[in-house]
Amino acid sequence: TLPVLIDTGATLSVLKPTSSKEATALGTKVVQILGISNEPQKVSVSEPIPFCLGPLRNTHPFLLNYPAL
């Protein structure tokens, strides 16, 4: 299990890998976003990852809260 921030109004939610090795395993695609600071930043985005939240089961790409690879 990994910490995750689900934002129902966002295009992508955030997943926090615990290491660069884990982040690389989840995905190496980099995208530019405008976050809460309104400053452009580059972040990694995962491949679609299976997840479950209570009875909900789905796959979804996540922004990776780890320095861009």
PDB file of N, CA and C in Angstrom:
ATOM      1  N   THR A   1       0.841  -1.184   0.000  1.00  0.00           N
ATOM      2  CA  THR A   1       0.000   0.000   0.000  1.00  0.00           C
ATOM      3  C   THR A   1       0.881   1.240   0.000  1.00  0.00           C
ATOM      4  N   LEU A   2       0.360   2.315  -0.602  1.00  0.00           N
ATOM      5  CA  LEU A   2       1.073   3.582  -0.688  1.00  0.00           C
ATOM      6  C   LEU A   2       0.145   4.720  -0.296  1.00  0.00           C
ATOM      7  N   PRO A   3       0.701   5.801   0.277  1.00  0.00           N
ATOM      8  CA  PRO A   3      -0.134   6.973   0.546  1.00  0.00           C
ATOM      9  C   PRO A   3      -0.641   7.561  -0.768  1.00  0.00           C
ATOM     10  N   VAL A   4      -1.888   8.009  -0.775  1.00  0.00           N
ATOM     11  CA  VAL A   4      -2.480   8.570  -1.985  1.00  0.00           C
ATOM     12  C   VAL A   4      -3.378   9.742  -1.596  1.00  0.00           C
ATOM     13  N   LEU A   5      -3.428  10.747  -2.463  1.00  0.00           N
ATOM     14  CA  LEU A   5      -4.333  11.880  -2.289  1.00  0.00           C
ATOM     15  C   LEU A   5      -5.336  11.839  -3.429  1.00  0.00           C
ATOM     16  N   ILE A   6      -6.593  11.636  -3.095  1.00  0.00           N
ATOM     17  CA  ILE A   6      -7.653  11.584  -4.098  1.00  0.00           C
ATOM     18  C   ILE A   6      -8.327  12.955  -4.129  1.00  0.00           C
ATOM     19  N   ASP A   7      -8.336  13.572  -5.296  1.00  0.00           N
ATOM     20  CA  ASP A   7      -8.981  14.875  -5.481  1.00  0.00           C
ATOM     21  C   ASP A   7     -10.044  14.698  -6.552  1.00  0.00           C
ATOM     22  N   THR A   8     -11.293  14.717  -6.159  1.00  0.00           N
ATOM     23  CA  THR A   8     -12.365  14.439  -7.114  1.00  0.00           C
ATOM     24  C   THR A   8     -12.526  15.527  -8.167  1.00  0.00           C
ATOM     25  N   GLY A   9     -11.910  16.704  -7.964  1.00  0.00           N
ATOM     26  CA  GLY A   9     -11.997  17.772  -8.955  1.00  0.00           C
ATOM     27  C   GLY A   9     -10.772  17.861  -9.841  1.00  0.00           C
ATOM     28  N   ALA A  10      -9.781  17.019  -9.602  1.00  0.00           N
ATOM     29  CA  ALA A  10      -8.531  17.066 -10.359  1.00  0.00           C
ATOM     30  C   ALA A  10      -8.563  16.070 -11.512  1.00  0.00           C
ATOM     31  N   THR A  11      -7.735  16.333 -12.517  1.00  0.00           N
ATOM     32  CA  THR A  11      -7.609  15.402 -13.637  1.00  0.00           C
ATOM     33  C   THR A  11      -6.915  14.129 -13.185  1.00  0.00           C
ATOM     34  N   LEU A  12      -5.866  14.269 -12.360  1.00  0.00           N
ATOM     35  CA  LEU A  12      -5.131  13.119 -11.834  1.00  0.00           C
ATOM     36  C   LEU A  12      -4.971  13.268 -10.329  1.00  0.00           C
ATOM     37  N   SER A  13      -4.971  12.166  -9.627  1.00  0.00           N
ATOM     38  CA  SER A  13      -4.695  12.162  -8.198  1.00  0.00           C
ATOM     39  C   SER A  13      -3.213  11.882  -7.988  1.00  0.00           C
ATOM     40  N   VAL A  14      -2.765  12.030  -6.751  1.00  0.00           N
ATOM     41  CA  VAL A  14      -1.334  11.950  -6.428  1.00  0.00           C
ATOM     42  C   VAL A  14      -1.032  10.697  -5.627  1.00  0.00           C
ATOM     43  N   LEU A  15       0.031  10.020  -6.021  1.00  0.00           N
ATOM     44  CA  LEU A  15       0.529   8.830  -5.345  1.00  0.00           C
ATOM     45  C   LEU A  15       1.939   9.142  -4.878  1.00  0.00           C
ATOM     46  N   LYS A  16       2.296   8.750  -3.651  1.00  0.00           N
ATOM     47  CA  LYS A  16       3.622   9.053  -3.119  1.00  0.00           C
ATOM     48  C   LYS A  16       4.474   7.793  -3.015  1.00  0.00           C
ATOM     49  N   PRO A  17       5.331   7.552  -4.044  1.00  0.00           N
ATOM     50  CA  PRO A  17       6.255   6.411  -3.960  1.00  0.00           C
ATOM     51  C   PRO A  17       7.237   6.628  -2.808  1.00  0.00           C
ATOM     52  N   THR A  18       7.765   5.545  -2.265  1.00  0.00           N
ATOM     53  CA  THR A  18       8.677   5.654  -1.131  1.00  0.00           C
ATOM     54  C   THR A  18      10.144   5.724  -1.538  1.00  0.00           C
ATOM     55  N   SER A  19      10.450   5.525  -2.835  1.00  0.00           N
ATOM     56  CA  SER A  19      11.835   5.583  -3.298  1.00  0.00           C
ATOM     57  C   SER A  19      11.871   5.889  -4.787  1.00  0.00           C
ATOM     58  N   SER A  20      13.029   6.307  -5.285  1.00  0.00           N
ATOM     59  CA  SER A  20      13.158   6.560  -6.722  1.00  0.00           C
ATOM     60  C   SER A  20      13.014   5.259  -7.505  1.00  0.00           C
ATOM     61  N   LYS A  21      13.469   4.141  -6.931  1.00  0.00           N
ATOM     62  CA  LYS A  21      13.322   2.847  -7.591  1.00  0.00           C
ATOM     63  C   LYS A  21      11.843   2.507  -7.767  1.00  0.00           C
ATOM     64  N   GLU A  22      11.070   2.738  -6.732  1.00  0.00           N
ATOM     65  CA  GLU A  22       9.633   2.467  -6.813  1.00  0.00           C
ATOM     66  C   GLU A  22       8.960   3.427  -7.802  1.00  0.00           C
ATOM     67  N   ALA A  23       9.353   4.697  -7.799  1.00  0.00           N
ATOM     68  CA  ALA A  23       8.795   5.673  -8.733  1.00  0.00           C
ATOM     69  C   ALA A  23       9.098   5.280 -10.175  1.00  0.00           C
ATOM     70  N   THR A  24      10.329   4.849 -10.446  1.00  0.00           N
ATOM     71  CA  THR A  24      10.720   4.432 -11.789  1.00  0.00           C
ATOM     72  C   THR A  24       9.925   3.208 -12.225  1.00  0.00           C
ATOM     73  N   ALA A  25       9.672   2.306 -11.303  1.00  0.00           N
ATOM     74  CA  ALA A  25       8.900   1.105 -11.633  1.00  0.00           C
ATOM     75  C   ALA A  25       7.446   1.452 -11.978  1.00  0.00           C
ATOM     76  N   LEU A  26       6.924   2.529 -11.399  1.00  0.00           N
ATOM     77  CA  LEU A  26       5.533   2.911 -11.644  1.00  0.00           C
ATOM     78  C   LEU A  26       5.351   3.660 -12.957  1.00  0.00           C
ATOM     79  N   GLY A  27       6.374   4.385 -13.399  1.00  0.00           N
ATOM     80  CA  GLY A  27       6.253   5.111 -14.657  1.00  0.00           C
ATOM     81  C   GLY A  27       7.350   6.140 -14.825  1.00  0.00           C
ATOM     82  N   THR A  28       7.776   6.363 -16.055  1.00  0.00           N
ATOM     83  CA  THR A  28       8.851   7.316 -16.320  1.00  0.00           C
ATOM     84  C   THR A  28       8.405   8.470 -17.211  1.00  0.00           C
ATOM     85  N   LYS A  29       7.131   8.533 -17.550  1.00  0.00           N
ATOM     86  CA  LYS A  29       6.615   9.639 -18.354  1.00  0.00           C
ATOM     87  C   LYS A  29       6.602  10.905 -17.493  1.00  0.00           C
ATOM     88  N   VAL A  30       7.054  12.027 -18.053  1.00  0.00           N
ATOM     89  CA  VAL A  30       7.084  13.298 -17.330  1.00  0.00           C
ATOM     90  C   VAL A  30       6.121  14.267 -18.011  1.00  0.00           C
ATOM     91  N   VAL A  31       5.317  14.945 -17.210  1.00  0.00           N
ATOM     92  CA  VAL A  31       4.384  15.953 -17.718  1.00  0.00           C
ATOM     93  C   VAL A  31       4.611  17.256 -16.964  1.00  0.00           C
ATOM     94  N   GLN A  32       4.195  18.361 -17.564  1.00  0.00           N
ATOM     95  CA  GLN A  32       4.281  19.653 -16.886  1.00  0.00           C
ATOM     96  C   GLN A  32       2.897  19.998 -16.353  1.00  0.00           C
ATOM     97  N   ILE A  33       2.850  20.423 -15.095  1.00  0.00           N
ATOM     98  CA  ILE A  33       1.578  20.768 -14.466  1.00  0.00           C
ATOM     99  C   ILE A  33       1.652  22.156 -13.851  1.00  0.00           C
ATOM    100  N   LEU A  34       0.491  22.722 -13.574  1.00  0.00           N
ATOM    101  CA  LEU A  34       0.378  23.927 -12.753  1.00  0.00           C
ATOM    102  C   LEU A  34      -0.270  23.478 -11.460  1.00  0.00           C
ATOM    103  N   GLY A  35       0.476  23.546 -10.384  1.00  0.00           N
ATOM    104  CA  GLY A  35      -0.039  23.102  -9.100  1.00  0.00           C
ATOM    105  C   GLY A  35      -0.624  24.251  -8.303  1.00  0.00           C
ATOM    106  N   ILE A  36      -0.733  24.053  -7.017  1.00  0.00           N
ATOM    107  CA  ILE A  36      -1.333  25.039  -6.130  1.00  0.00           C
ATOM    108  C   ILE A  36      -0.550  26.351  -6.111  1.00  0.00           C
ATOM    109  N   SER A  37       0.761  26.292  -6.382  1.00  0.00           N
ATOM    110  CA  SER A  37       1.599  27.497  -6.389  1.00  0.00           C
ATOM    111  C   SER A  37       1.423  28.305  -7.677  1.00  0.00           C
ATOM    112  N   ASN A  38       0.730  27.742  -8.653  1.00  0.00           N
ATOM    113  CA  ASN A  38       0.523  28.343  -9.978  1.00  0.00           C
ATOM    114  C   ASN A  38       1.835  28.498 -10.750  1.00  0.00           C
ATOM    115  N   GLU A  39       2.857  27.765 -10.345  1.00  0.00           N
ATOM    116  CA  GLU A  39       4.143  27.734 -11.040  1.00  0.00           C
ATOM    117  C   GLU A  39       4.241  26.419 -11.810  1.00  0.00           C
ATOM    118  N   PRO A  40       4.669  26.463 -13.088  1.00  0.00           N
ATOM    119  CA  PRO A  40       4.830  25.211 -13.832  1.00  0.00           C
ATOM    120  C   PRO A  40       5.884  24.319 -13.175  1.00  0.00           C
ATOM    121  N   GLN A  41       5.615  23.049 -13.121  1.00  0.00           N
ATOM    122  CA  GLN A  41       6.609  22.092 -12.620  1.00  0.00           C
ATOM    123  C   GLN A  41       6.471  20.788 -13.380  1.00  0.00           C
ATOM    124  N   LYS A  42       7.585  20.079 -13.489  1.00  0.00           N
ATOM    125  CA  LYS A  42       7.592  18.784 -14.168  1.00  0.00           C
ATOM    126  C   LYS A  42       7.495  17.688 -13.128  1.00  0.00           C
ATOM    127  N   VAL A  43       6.562  16.767 -13.368  1.00  0.00           N
ATOM    128  CA  VAL A  43       6.372  15.636 -12.463  1.00  0.00           C
ATOM    129  C   VAL A  43       6.204  14.365 -13.284  1.00  0.00           C
ATOM    130  N   SER A  44       6.504  13.265 -12.659  1.00  0.00           N
ATOM    131  CA  SER A  44       6.322  11.960 -13.302  1.00  0.00           C
ATOM    132  C   SER A  44       4.872  11.532 -13.153  1.00  0.00           C
ATOM    133  N   VAL A  45       4.407  10.783 -14.145  1.00  0.00           N
ATOM    134  CA  VAL A  45       3.058  10.224 -14.094  1.00  0.00           C
ATOM    135  C   VAL A  45       3.163   8.723 -14.337  1.00  0.00           C
ATOM    136  N   SER A  46       2.374   7.967 -13.604  1.00  0.00           N
ATOM    137  CA  SER A  46       2.445   6.509 -13.692  1.00  0.00           C
ATOM    138  C   SER A  46       1.675   5.984 -14.889  1.00  0.00           C
ATOM    139  N   GLU A  47       1.956   4.752 -15.214  1.00  0.00           N
ATOM    140  CA  GLU A  47       1.080   3.981 -16.090  1.00  0.00           C
ATOM    141  C   GLU A  47      -0.202   3.754 -15.282  1.00  0.00           C
ATOM    142  N   PRO A  48      -1.310   3.370 -15.903  1.00  0.00           N
ATOM    143  CA  PRO A  48      -2.509   3.057 -15.110  1.00  0.00           C
ATOM    144  C   PRO A  48      -2.207   1.952 -14.088  1.00  0.00           C
ATOM    145  N   ILE A  49      -2.573   2.214 -12.849  1.00  0.00           N
ATOM    146  CA  ILE A  49      -2.304   1.298 -11.737  1.00  0.00           C
ATOM    147  C   ILE A  49      -3.636   0.799 -11.191  1.00  0.00           C
ATOM    148  N   PRO A  50      -3.776  -0.521 -10.990  1.00  0.00           N
ATOM    149  CA  PRO A  50      -5.000  -1.024 -10.360  1.00  0.00           C
ATOM    150  C   PRO A  50      -5.076  -0.530  -8.910  1.00  0.00           C
ATOM    151  N   PHE A  51      -6.267  -0.127  -8.483  1.00  0.00           N
ATOM    152  CA  PHE A  51      -6.444   0.293  -7.099  1.00  0.00           C
ATOM    153  C   PHE A  51      -7.843  -0.085  -6.632  1.00  0.00           C
ATOM    154  N   CYS A  52      -8.006  -0.124  -5.321  1.00  0.00           N
ATOM    155  CA  CYS A  52      -9.335  -0.314  -4.760  1.00  0.00           C
ATOM    156  C   CYS A  52      -9.511   0.676  -3.616  1.00  0.00           C
ATOM    157  N   LEU A  53     -10.689   1.226  -3.550  1.00  0.00           N
ATOM    158  CA  LEU A  53     -11.063   2.187  -2.522  1.00  0.00           C
ATOM    159  C   LEU A  53     -12.430   1.743  -2.013  1.00  0.00           C
ATOM    160  N   GLY A  54     -12.414   1.029  -0.896  1.00  0.00           N
ATOM    161  CA  GLY A  54     -13.650   0.406  -0.432  1.00  0.00           C
ATOM    162  C   GLY A  54     -14.085  -0.609  -1.470  1.00  0.00           C
ATOM    163  N   PRO A  55     -15.339  -0.546  -1.900  1.00  0.00           N
ATOM    164  CA  PRO A  55     -15.811  -1.511  -2.897  1.00  0.00           C
ATOM    165  C   PRO A  55     -15.418  -1.149  -4.332  1.00  0.00           C
ATOM    166  N   LEU A  56     -14.901   0.068  -4.551  1.00  0.00           N
ATOM    167  CA  LEU A  56     -14.528   0.522  -5.891  1.00  0.00           C
ATOM    168  C   LEU A  56     -13.202  -0.094  -6.320  1.00  0.00           C
ATOM    169  N   ARG A  57     -13.169  -0.697  -7.510  1.00  0.00           N
ATOM    170  CA  ARG A  57     -11.949  -1.252  -8.088  1.00  0.00           C
ATOM    171  C   ARG A  57     -11.815  -0.693  -9.494  1.00  0.00           C
ATOM    172  N   ASN A  58     -10.608  -0.178  -9.826  1.00  0.00           N
ATOM    173  CA  ASN A  58     -10.420   0.447 -11.118  1.00  0.00           C
ATOM    174  C   ASN A  58      -8.922   0.521 -11.413  1.00  0.00           C
ATOM    175  N   THR A  59      -8.556   1.050 -12.574  1.00  0.00           N
ATOM    176  CA  THR A  59      -7.167   1.384 -12.875  1.00  0.00           C
ATOM    177  C   THR A  59      -7.135   2.861 -13.233  1.00  0.00           C
ATOM    178  N   HIS A  60      -6.025   3.526 -12.896  1.00  0.00           N
ATOM    179  CA  HIS A  60      -5.950   4.976 -13.066  1.00  0.00           C
ATOM    180  C   HIS A  60      -4.478   5.397 -13.074  1.00  0.00           C
ATOM    181  N   PRO A  61      -4.076   6.330 -13.962  1.00  0.00           N
ATOM    182  CA  PRO A  61      -2.720   6.882 -13.859  1.00  0.00           C
ATOM    183  C   PRO A  61      -2.686   7.893 -12.704  1.00  0.00           C
ATOM    184  N   PHE A  62      -1.559   7.990 -12.044  1.00  0.00           N
ATOM    185  CA  PHE A  62      -1.398   8.907 -10.917  1.00  0.00           C
ATOM    186  C   PHE A  62      -0.186   9.801 -11.142  1.00  0.00           C
ATOM    187  N   LEU A  63      -0.266  11.054 -10.661  1.00  0.00           N
ATOM    188  CA  LEU A  63       0.930  11.884 -10.571  1.00  0.00           C
ATOM    189  C   LEU A  63       1.767  11.287  -9.452  1.00  0.00           C
ATOM    190  N   LEU A  64       3.070  11.231  -9.666  1.00  0.00           N
ATOM    191  CA  LEU A  64       3.968  10.641  -8.667  1.00  0.00           C
ATOM    192  C   LEU A  64       4.632  11.752  -7.880  1.00  0.00           C
ATOM    193  N   ASN A  65       4.353  11.820  -6.603  1.00  0.00           N
ATOM    194  CA  ASN A  65       4.911  12.840  -5.736  1.00  0.00           C
ATOM    195  C   ASN A  65       6.331  12.427  -5.356  1.00  0.00           C
ATOM    196  N   TYR A  66       7.198  12.521  -6.357  1.00  0.00           N
ATOM    197  CA  TYR A  66       8.618  12.204  -6.186  1.00  0.00           C
ATOM    198  C   TYR A  66       9.325  13.054  -7.239  1.00  0.00           C
ATOM    199  N   PRO A  67      10.522  13.567  -6.990  1.00  0.00           N
ATOM    200  CA  PRO A  67      11.164  14.416  -8.010  1.00  0.00           C
ATOM    201  C   PRO A  67      11.125  13.771  -9.391  1.00  0.00           C
ATOM    202  N   ALA A  68      10.874  14.582 -10.417  1.00  0.00           N
ATOM    203  CA  ALA A  68      10.784  14.070 -11.794  1.00  0.00           C
ATOM    204  C   ALA A  68      12.020  13.267 -12.131  1.00  0.00           C
ATOM    205  N   LEU A  69      11.817  12.141 -12.801  1.00  0.00           N
ATOM    206  CA  LEU A  69      12.923  11.219 -13.098  1.00  0.00           C
ATOM    207  C   LEU A  69      13.633  11.619 -14.375  1.00  0.00           C
TER     208      LEU A  69
END
